[in-house]
Every structure is written in structure tokens, then in C-alpha cells.
Coordinates of C-alpha atoms in Angstrom, one line a residue:
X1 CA 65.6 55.9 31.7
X2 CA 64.5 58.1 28.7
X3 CA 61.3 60.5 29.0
X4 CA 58.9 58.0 27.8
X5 CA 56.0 60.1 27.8
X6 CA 57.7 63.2 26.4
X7 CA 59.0 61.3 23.5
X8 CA 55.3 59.3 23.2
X9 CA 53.8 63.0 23.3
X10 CA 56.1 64.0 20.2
X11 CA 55.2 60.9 18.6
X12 CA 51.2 61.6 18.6
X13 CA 51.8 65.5 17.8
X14 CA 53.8 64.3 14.2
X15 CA 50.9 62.2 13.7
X16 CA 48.6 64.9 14.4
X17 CA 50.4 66.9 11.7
X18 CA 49.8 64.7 9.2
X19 CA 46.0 64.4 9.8
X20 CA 45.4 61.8 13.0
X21 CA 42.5 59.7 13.3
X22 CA 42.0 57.4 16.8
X23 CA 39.8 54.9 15.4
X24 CA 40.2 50.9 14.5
X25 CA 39.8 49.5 10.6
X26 CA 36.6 49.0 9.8
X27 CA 35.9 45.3 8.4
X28 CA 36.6 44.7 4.7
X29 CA 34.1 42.3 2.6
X30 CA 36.0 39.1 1.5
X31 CA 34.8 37.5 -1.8
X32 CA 36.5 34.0 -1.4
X33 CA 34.6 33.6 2.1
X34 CA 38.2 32.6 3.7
X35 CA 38.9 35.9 5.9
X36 CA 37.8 36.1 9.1
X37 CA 38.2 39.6 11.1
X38 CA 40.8 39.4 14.2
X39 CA 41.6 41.9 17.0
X40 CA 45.0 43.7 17.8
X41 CA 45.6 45.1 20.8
X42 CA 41.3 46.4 20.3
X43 CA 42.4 47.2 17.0
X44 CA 39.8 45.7 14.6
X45 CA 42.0 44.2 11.5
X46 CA 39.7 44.1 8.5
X47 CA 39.3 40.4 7.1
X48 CA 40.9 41.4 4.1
X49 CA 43.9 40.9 5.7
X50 CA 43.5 37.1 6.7
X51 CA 45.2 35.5 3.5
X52 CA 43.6 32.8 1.6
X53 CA 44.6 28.8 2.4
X54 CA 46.1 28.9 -1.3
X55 CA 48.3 31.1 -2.6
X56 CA 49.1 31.8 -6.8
X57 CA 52.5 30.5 -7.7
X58 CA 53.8 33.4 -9.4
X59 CA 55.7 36.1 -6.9
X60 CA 54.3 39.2 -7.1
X61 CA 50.9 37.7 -8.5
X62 CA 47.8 40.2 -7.2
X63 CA 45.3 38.1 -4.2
X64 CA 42.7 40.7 -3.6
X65 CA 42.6 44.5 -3.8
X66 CA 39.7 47.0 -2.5
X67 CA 39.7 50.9 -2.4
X68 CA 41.3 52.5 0.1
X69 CA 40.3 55.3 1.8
X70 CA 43.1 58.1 2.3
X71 CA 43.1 60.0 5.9
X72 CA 43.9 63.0 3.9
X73 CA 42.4 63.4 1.0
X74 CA 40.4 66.4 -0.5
X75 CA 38.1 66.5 -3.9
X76 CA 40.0 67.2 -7.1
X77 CA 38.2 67.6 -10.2
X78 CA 39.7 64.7 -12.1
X79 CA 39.7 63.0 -8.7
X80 CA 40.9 63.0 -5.2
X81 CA 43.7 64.8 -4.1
X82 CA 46.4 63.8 -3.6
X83 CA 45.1 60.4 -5.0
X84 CA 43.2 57.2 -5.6
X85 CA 44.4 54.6 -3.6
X86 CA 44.2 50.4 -3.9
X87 CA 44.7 48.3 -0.7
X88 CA 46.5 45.2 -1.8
X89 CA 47.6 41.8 -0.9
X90 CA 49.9 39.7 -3.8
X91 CA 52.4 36.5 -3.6
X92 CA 56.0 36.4 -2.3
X93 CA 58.6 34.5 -1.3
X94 CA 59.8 34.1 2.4
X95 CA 63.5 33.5 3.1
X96 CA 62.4 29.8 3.1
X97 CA 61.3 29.7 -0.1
X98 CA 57.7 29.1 1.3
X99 CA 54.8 31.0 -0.6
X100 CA 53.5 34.0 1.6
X101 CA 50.5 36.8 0.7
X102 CA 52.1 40.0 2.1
X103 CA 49.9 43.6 1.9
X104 CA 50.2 47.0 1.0
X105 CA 48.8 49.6 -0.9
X106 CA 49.0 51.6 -4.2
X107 CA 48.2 55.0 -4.8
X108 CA 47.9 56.8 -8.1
X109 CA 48.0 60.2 -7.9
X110 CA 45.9 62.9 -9.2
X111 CA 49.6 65.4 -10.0
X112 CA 50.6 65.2 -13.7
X113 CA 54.6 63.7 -14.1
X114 CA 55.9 66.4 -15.9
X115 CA 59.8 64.2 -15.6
X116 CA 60.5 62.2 -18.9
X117 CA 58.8 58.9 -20.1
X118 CA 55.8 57.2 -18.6
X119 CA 54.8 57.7 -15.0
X120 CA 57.2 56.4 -13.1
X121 CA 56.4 54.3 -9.8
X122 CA 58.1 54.0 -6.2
X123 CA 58.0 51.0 -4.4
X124 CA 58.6 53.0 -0.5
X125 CA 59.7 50.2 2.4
X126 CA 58.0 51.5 5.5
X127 CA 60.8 52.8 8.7
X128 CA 60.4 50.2 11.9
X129 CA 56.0 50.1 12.3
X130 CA 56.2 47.3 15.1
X131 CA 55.4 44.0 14.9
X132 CA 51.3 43.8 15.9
X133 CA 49.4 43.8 12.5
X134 CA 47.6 46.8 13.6
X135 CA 50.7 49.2 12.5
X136 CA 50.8 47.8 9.1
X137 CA 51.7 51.0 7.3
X138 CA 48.9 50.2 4.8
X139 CA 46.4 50.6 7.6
X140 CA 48.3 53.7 8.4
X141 CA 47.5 55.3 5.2
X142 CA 43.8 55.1 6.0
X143 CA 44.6 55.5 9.8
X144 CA 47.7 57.7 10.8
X145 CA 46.8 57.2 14.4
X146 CA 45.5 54.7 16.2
X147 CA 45.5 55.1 20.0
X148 CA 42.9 53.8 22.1
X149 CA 44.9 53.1 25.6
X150 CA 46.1 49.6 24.4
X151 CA 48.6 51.0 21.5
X152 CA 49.9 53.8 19.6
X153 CA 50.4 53.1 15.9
X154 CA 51.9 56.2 14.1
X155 CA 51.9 56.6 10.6
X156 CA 54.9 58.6 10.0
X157 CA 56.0 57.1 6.2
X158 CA 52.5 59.3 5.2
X159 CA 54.7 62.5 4.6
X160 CA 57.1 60.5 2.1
X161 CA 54.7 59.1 -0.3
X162 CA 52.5 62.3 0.1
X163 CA 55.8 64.1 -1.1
X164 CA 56.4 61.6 -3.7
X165 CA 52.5 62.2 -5.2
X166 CA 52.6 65.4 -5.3
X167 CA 55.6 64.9 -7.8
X168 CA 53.3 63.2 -10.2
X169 CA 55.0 59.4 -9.1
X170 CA 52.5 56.7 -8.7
X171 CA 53.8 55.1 -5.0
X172 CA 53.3 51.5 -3.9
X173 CA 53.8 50.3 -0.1
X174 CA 54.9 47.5 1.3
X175 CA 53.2 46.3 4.9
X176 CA 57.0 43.4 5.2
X177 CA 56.3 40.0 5.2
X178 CA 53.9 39.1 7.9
X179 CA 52.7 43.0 9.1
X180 CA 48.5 43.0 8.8
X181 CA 48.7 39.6 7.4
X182 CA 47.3 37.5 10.6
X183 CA 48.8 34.5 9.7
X184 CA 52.3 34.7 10.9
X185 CA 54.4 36.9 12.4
X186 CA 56.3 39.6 11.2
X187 CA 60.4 39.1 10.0
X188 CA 61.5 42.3 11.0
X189 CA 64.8 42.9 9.2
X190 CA 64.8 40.0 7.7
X191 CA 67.3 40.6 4.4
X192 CA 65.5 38.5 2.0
X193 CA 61.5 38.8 3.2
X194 CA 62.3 42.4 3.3
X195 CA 63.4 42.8 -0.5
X196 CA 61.3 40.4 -2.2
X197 CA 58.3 42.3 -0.2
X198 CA 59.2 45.2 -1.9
X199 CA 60.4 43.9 -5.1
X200 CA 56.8 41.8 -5.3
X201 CA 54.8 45.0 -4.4
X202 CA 56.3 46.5 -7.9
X203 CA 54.8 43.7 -9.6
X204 CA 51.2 43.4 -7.8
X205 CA 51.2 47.6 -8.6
X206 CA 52.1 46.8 -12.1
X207 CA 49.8 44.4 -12.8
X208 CA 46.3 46.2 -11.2
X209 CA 44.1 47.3 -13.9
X210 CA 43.4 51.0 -12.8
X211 CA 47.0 51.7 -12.3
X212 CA 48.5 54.1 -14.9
X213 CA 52.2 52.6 -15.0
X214 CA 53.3 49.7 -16.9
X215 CA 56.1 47.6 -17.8
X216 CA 57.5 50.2 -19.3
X217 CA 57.4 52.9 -16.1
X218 CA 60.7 53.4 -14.2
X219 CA 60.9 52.0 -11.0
X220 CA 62.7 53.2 -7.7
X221 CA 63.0 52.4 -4.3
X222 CA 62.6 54.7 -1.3
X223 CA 63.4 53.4 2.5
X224 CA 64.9 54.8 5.4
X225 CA 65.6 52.4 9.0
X226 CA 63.8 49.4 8.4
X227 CA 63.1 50.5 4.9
X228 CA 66.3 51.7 3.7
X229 CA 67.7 48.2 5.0
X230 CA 65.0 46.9 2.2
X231 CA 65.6 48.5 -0.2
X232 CA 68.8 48.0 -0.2
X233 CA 68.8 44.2 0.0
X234 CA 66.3 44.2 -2.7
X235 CA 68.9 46.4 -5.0
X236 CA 71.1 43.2 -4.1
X237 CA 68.3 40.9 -5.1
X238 CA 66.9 41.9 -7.8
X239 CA 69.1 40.9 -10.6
X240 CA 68.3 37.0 -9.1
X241 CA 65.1 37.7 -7.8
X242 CA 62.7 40.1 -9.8
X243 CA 65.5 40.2 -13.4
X244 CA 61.3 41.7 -14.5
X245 CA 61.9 44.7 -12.4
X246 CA 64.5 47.3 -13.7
X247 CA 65.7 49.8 -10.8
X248 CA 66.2 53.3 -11.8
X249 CA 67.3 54.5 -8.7
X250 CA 67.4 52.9 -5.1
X251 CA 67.3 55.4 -1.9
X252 CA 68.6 53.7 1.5
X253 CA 68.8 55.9 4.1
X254 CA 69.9 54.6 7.7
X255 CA 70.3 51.0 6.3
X256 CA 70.7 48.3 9.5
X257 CA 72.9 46.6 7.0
X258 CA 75.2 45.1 9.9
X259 CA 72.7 43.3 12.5
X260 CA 75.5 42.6 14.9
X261 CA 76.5 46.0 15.6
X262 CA 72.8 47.2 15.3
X263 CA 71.7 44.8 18.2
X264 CA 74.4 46.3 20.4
X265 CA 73.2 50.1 19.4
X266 CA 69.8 49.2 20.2
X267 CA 70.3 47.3 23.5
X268 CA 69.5 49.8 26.2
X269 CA 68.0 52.9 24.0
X270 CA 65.2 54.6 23.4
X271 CA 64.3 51.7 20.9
X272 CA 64.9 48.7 22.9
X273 CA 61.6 47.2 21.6
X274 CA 63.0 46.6 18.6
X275 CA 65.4 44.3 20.0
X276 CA 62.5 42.3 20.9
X277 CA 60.9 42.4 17.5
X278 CA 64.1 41.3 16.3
X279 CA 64.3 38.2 18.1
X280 CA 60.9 37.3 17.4
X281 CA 61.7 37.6 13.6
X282 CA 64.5 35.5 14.0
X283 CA 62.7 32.9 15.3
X284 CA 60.2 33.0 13.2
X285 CA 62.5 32.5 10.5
X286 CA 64.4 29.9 11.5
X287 CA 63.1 27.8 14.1
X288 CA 66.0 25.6 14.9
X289 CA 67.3 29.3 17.3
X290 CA 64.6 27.9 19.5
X291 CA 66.5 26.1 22.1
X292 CA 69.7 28.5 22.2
X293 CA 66.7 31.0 23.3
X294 CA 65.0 28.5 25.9
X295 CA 68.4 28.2 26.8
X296 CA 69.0 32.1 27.7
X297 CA 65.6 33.9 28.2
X298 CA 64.1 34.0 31.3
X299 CA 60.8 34.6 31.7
X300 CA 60.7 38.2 31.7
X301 CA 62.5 38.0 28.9
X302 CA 59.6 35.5 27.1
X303 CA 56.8 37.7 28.6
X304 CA 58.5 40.6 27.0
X305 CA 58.9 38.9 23.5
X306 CA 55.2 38.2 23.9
X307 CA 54.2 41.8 24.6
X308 CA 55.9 42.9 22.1
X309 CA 54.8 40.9 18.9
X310 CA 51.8 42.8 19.0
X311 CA 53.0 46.4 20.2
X312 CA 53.6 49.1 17.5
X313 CA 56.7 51.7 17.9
X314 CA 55.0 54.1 20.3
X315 CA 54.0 51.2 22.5
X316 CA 57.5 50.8 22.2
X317 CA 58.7 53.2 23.8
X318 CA 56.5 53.9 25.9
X319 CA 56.7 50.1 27.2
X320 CA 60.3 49.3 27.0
X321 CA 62.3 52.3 25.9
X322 CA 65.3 52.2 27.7
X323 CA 65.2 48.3 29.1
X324 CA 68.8 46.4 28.6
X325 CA 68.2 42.9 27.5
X326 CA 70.5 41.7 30.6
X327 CA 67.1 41.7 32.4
X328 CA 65.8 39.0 30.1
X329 CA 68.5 36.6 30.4
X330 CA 68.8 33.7 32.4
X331 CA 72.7 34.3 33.2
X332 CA 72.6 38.2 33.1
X333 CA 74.4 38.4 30.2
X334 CA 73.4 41.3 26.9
X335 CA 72.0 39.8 23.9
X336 CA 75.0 40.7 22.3
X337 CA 77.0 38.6 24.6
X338 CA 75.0 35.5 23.6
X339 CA 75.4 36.2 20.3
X340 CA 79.0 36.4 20.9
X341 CA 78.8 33.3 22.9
X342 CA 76.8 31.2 20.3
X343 CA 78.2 30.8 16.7
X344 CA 75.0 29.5 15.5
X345 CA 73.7 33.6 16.1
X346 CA 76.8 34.7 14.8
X347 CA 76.3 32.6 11.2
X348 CA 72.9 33.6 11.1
X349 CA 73.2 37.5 11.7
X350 CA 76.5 37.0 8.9
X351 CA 73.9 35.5 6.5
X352 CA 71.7 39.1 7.1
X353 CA 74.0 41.6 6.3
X354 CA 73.7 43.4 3.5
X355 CA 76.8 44.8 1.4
X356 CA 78.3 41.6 -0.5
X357 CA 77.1 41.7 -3.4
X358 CA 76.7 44.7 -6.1
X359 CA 73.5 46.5 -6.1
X360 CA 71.5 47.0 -9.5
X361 CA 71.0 50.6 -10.8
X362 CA 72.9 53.6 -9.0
X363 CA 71.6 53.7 -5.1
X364 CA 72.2 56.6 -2.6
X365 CA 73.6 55.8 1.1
X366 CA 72.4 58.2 3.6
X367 CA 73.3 58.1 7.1
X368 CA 73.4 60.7 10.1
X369 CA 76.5 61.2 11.4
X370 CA 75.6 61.3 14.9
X371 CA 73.5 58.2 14.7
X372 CA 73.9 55.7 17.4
X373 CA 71.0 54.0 17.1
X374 CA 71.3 52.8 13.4
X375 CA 75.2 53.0 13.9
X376 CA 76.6 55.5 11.2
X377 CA 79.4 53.5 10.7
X378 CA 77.9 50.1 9.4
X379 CA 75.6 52.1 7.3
X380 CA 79.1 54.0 5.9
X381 CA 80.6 50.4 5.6
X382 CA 77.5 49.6 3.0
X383 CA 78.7 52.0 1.1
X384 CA 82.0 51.7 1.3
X385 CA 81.1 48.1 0.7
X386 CA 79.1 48.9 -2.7
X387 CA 82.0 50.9 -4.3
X388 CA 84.2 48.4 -4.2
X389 CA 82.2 46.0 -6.2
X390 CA 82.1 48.7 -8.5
X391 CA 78.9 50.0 -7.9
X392 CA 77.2 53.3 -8.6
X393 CA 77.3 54.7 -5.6
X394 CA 76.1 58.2 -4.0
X395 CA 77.4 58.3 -0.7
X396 CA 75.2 61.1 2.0
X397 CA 77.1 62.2 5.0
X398 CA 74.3 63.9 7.1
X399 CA 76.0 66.2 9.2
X400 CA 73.9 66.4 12.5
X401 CA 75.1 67.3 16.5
X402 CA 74.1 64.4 19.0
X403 CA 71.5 65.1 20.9
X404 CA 72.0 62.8 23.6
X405 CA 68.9 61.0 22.7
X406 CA 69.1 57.9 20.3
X407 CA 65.8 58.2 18.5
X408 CA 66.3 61.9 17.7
X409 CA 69.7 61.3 16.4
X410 CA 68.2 58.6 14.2
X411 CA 64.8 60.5 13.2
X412 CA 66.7 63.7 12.8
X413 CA 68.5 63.2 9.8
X414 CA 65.1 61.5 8.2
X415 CA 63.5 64.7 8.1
X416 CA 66.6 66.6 7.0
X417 CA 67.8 64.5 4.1
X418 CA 64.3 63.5 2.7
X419 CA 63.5 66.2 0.7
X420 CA 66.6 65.5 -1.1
X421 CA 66.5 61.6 -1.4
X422 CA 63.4 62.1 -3.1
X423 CA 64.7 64.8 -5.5
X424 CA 67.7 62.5 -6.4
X425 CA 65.2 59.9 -7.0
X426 CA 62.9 62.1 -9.2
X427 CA 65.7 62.8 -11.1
X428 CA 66.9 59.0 -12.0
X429 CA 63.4 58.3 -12.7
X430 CA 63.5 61.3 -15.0
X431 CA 66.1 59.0 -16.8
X432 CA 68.9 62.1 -16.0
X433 CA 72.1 59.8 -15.0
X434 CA 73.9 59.8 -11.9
X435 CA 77.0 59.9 -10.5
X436 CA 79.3 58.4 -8.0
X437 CA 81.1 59.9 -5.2
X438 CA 82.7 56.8 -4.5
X439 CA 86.5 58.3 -5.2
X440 CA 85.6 60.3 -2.3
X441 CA 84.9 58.0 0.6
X442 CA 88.4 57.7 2.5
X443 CA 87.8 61.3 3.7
X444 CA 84.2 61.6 3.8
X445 CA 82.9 60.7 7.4

């Protein structure tokens, strides 16, 4: 079993970098008189988070918006620093074609874009946050820590959009498809709820009144885990989806573009929460799994499922990191042995994986070498994927030793690359044009 504590301990310390606070939301006012405040895990969620019982037909269609304080945030003289930000909820489209409201935030910064054209905006897709509303990463922004002995919620995607403000980009953030919102649970890695999240949260940012960018800003797309998984699906989608939404540049880094194989990496590690969180999203999804799952949980296994819709990643870990999933079956077998057993799972993992069809705008595929926990080797199979549907594709070996432990062979590589994914990004959103190292990829690792 992994150092739970150790690797919980690392967790708070990164948030404590970035400027911690350990206290709950604090109640938002709700105009329409339909939000009611709810509790997470003694997290008070702010009723502004409770959609309304009607929702505007149009996808990406603004619901509410209220200021939102930033954790860090010091007086500027045309402003705050590093900027003003919007809490927001708009209209999407679940992977049902049902109407959902889905949250986030926007934040325009005080930095000058000194790149070409308009101020550009970034729609960033939040790394795995959990699946209890309290880690919406929205909520994070105001809140980079929450820890009051019933869960840890870190807000480790601050550093990215701080990086991205100080560049002069306006940033918009996605909470997924059923994160904060209290009236469903959240699809996590869920292709489609995933991109048209993200693609929608361009189009809420777009049309708020105090934003600076427009129609005509560029647009791009930063994610990494979770996120990079996205973004990348939305670079798929968005010729179909959101044709309104022109991608300069997409960034997916660590993509879980292969569910399959990610379920087996998972099973076991540091991570094994999200195993849970994956199931949970399944079923949320698509109902009719329900009785292969009677079928094969046990009731560990359906207490665990349970605990773990409302835990956040370092409840995670320090809860489950390290459990197999053969000790919530009902036969003994892994997950991934149902879902061998069960072609049902199998046709509904195929239907998530991300890499056939062409991506709009060039994209760049980053992936640590030594990751085992986002395997490196589905996330190179995007890519190799992309370029031969003639893509533009820039293809981001990061070379990294194992370090024995699966999270830090996953989070490693994060840290190391990002600095770079955001200056590629800069850069198409400068309008400079950018390659493809697609020739390359039979000897590139």
C-alpha cells in the first residue's frame, strides 16, 4: 500500500504554495428564488450552484454569473491582480442530448496581450478534481484548499490559468458536467460531456458583458489528465458541435483517450479512487449498465462507489489509494476482467475513446514517458492516431525516470512540460503557425 499520508501531506503543501485557505463557500444570493444551499462533505456549496428547473435552449447560453473572489489576488491600479473574475453557470448538452447548466468561471486579467490581434481566451479543462461538488475547480479558484477533517479539495489547475493571465489571455474554466452543480452527478471522463463543457464555457465567456474578448478573439484549449482528455475530444467535436468556435490551438497533455487500458493502469494505484468515479459516471450516463453492476459489485464495492461520489482527489488517496477493485466484486474478479467478460462495457468504453476522428486546428500531444498511470502508450496512440487522419499534429515525448510511484510519474511530467504547452499555445493564439512532427513518430517514443 502507497504512503497515503506522505503523498496527502504533498498534496496540502502544493496547495499551500499557491495560497491555501481551509474554509467552506460562503452562500451566493440567487435572484430566480430556485437555489437552495446544500452541504458536501461540511462543505457549504453556495446556492448558486443549484441550477434552475428550466434551462435556455441555446448551448452555451449564460444562466447566472456573480463576482468571484480570487484566493490570490492583490490591488492593481486598473484593477486586481492578476484579475477580475465571473463565476458562471450556462447551457450544455449531456451525451444524451438532455439540456444540462454546468459551471465555471471567467477571469479577465489585469496583463496587457502584447501577442497579435484581440485578446485571445483559453478555455482550461480542470486535471481529475473528484466527484463531490465541493472540488469544483471553480470553487477552487476562490478556495485552493478546503480541508476540514471530512475532505481535502486541492486546487492545483490555479498555477495554469495564473500562468496563462499573467500572459495577457483572458482564461475560462470549466467545473465538467455535473461538478458544483447539485443536481446530478458528475461524468467523469465522459467524451462528449467533457468537450461540449468546454466548448460551451467559450461561448458563456464570450457572451458576458464585462469580458474583453469577442467573436473575433482566438480561442485555445488547455488540459492535462482529465482535462487533456477534454480538450481533446472537444478538438474532435467542434467542427459538429460548436462550427461558432474556431480553435487556434488545442493542448492535451496525458489524454485518457483509451478507457480500457486506463481502467487497468488505475486498478490498484495510487489513484484507485478514480476507478470509482469512473464507474459512477458510467452509470450515470447510461443507466441500462445498472444490472451488469448489481450483477458484479458487492457491497463493499457499492459502499465504496457511495463514498466516493462525494470525495475529492486527496480524499482519494488518502481513502483508497492503493485498493484493487477485486475487493469489490462479487466473483473476485478486476474490473477489467468484467469488462472483458461483458461486451456491453466493452461497446461502451469503444464509444469513449478518443482518436477517430480529425481534430480541428493544430493540437499538441504530451505524455510522460514513464507514465503508468495515464498509460504513455494510449496517449502516444492519440497521436499516432491524429496524424494519420492528416492532422496537425505536435507530438511531446516527456522524457522522465519512473519513480516507482504512479501519481508522481503522472504529476511529474505536468509540472515539467507546462511552461511549454502554454508557450506553444501563446504562440498559435499569436496567429504564428505551427508545425507537425508527425513524419517523426515511428522513432519517437
Amino acid at each position: 500500500m502507497p504512503p497515503r499520508p506522505r503523498m496527502l501531506a504533498a498534496a496540502i503543501v502544493a496547495a499551500l504554495a499557491l495560497g491555501a485557505q481551509a474554509v467552506p463557500a460562503a452562500a451566493a444570493d440567487d435572484p430566480a428564488g430556485e437555489s437552495t444551499t446544500t452541504t458536501s462533505r461540511g462543505v457549504e456549496i453556495p446556492a448558486f450552484y443549484t441550477p434552475p428547473s428550466e434551462l435556455p435552449g441555446a448551448d452555451g447560453t449564460l444562466i447566472r454569473h456573480e463576482p468571484l473572489p480570487l484566493a490570490l489576488s492583490l490591488p492593481g491600479i486598473d484593477g486586481p491582480l492578476p484579475g477580475r473574475a465571473t463565476r458562471l453557470m450556462y447551457k450544455s448538452t449531456d451525451a444524451n442530448d438532455e439540456s444540462v447548466a454546468v459551471t465555471g468561471a471567467y477571469i479577465e486579467p489585469a496583463a496587457r496581450w502584447r501577442g497579435a490581434g484581440p485578446r485571445p481566451l483559453v478555455a482550461v479543462a480542470p486535471g481529475t478534481m473528484g466527484q463531490g461538488d465541493q472540488c469544483a475547480a471553480s470553487m477552487a479558484l476562490e478556495h485552493p484548499l478546503q480541508l476540514n477533517g471530512q475532505t481535502v479539495s486541492v486546487g492545483y489547475e490555479d498555477l495554469s490559468v495564473y500562468r496563462l493571465l499573467l500572459r495577457g489571455v483572458a482564461v475560462v474554466v470549466t467545473d465538467y458536467v455535473g461538478l458544483g452543480t447539485t443536481d446530478r452527478l458528475h461524468t467523469y471522463v465522459n467524451r462528449v460531456d467533457g468537450a461540449h463543457a468546454v466548448l460551451d464555457a467559450v461561448r458563456a465567456a464570450r457572451s458576458l458583458d464585462s469580458a474583453s474578448v469577442t467573436s473575433e478573439s482566438r480561442v485555445g484549449l488547455f488540459g492535462y489528465s482529465q482535462g487533456g482528455g477534454a480538450t481533446a475530444a472537444a478538438a474532435e467535436l467542434q467542427p459538429s458541435y460548436a462550427p461558432d468556435v474556431q480553435l487556434a490551438g488545442t493542448y492535451a497533455g496525458a489524454p485518457p483517450a483509451d478507457l480500457t487500458e486506463v481502467t487497468r493502469a488505475i486498478d490498484g494505484s495510487d489513484l484507485a479512487g478514480a476507478l470509482g468515479w469512473s464507474l459512477n459516471g458510467f452509470l450515470q450516463t447510461e443507466p441500462a449498465l445498472r444490472p451488469i453492476a448489481d450483477r458484479y459489485i458487492n457491497e463493499a464495492g457499492q459502499q465504496a462507489l457511495k463514498d466516493l461520489s462525494t470525495m475529492c482527489v486527496g480524499d482519494a488517496l488518502f481513502g483508497y489509494g492503493g485498493d484493487s477493485s477485486t475487493d469489490w466484486t462479487k466473483t473476485g474478479q478486476s474490473i477489467s476482467d468484467v469488462i472483458r467478460a461483458e461486451p456491453v462495457l466493452q461497446t461502451f468504453l469503444a464509444e469513449q475513446r478518443i482518436g477517430s476522428l480529425k481534430p480541428a486546428g493544430p493540437v499538441r500531444v504530451a505524455t510522460g514517458t514513464s507514465d503508468d498511470l495515464v498509460p504513455h502508450g494510449q496517449a502516444r496512440r492519440l497521436a499516432v492516431d491524429w496524424c494519420g487522419k492528416g492532422a496537425q499534429v505536435t507530438y511531446v515525448p516527456v522524457l522522465l525516470p519512473g519513480v516507482g510511484s504512479g501519481l508522481l510519474n503522472h504529476f511529474a511530467p505536468l509540472l515539467t512540460d507546462q511552461g511549454n504547452a502554454i508557450s506553444w499555445l501563446t504562440d498559435r493564439l499569436s496567429g504564428e503557425p505551427a508545425g507537425s512532427n508527425c513524419w517523426s513518430m515511428p522513432v519517437q517514443p
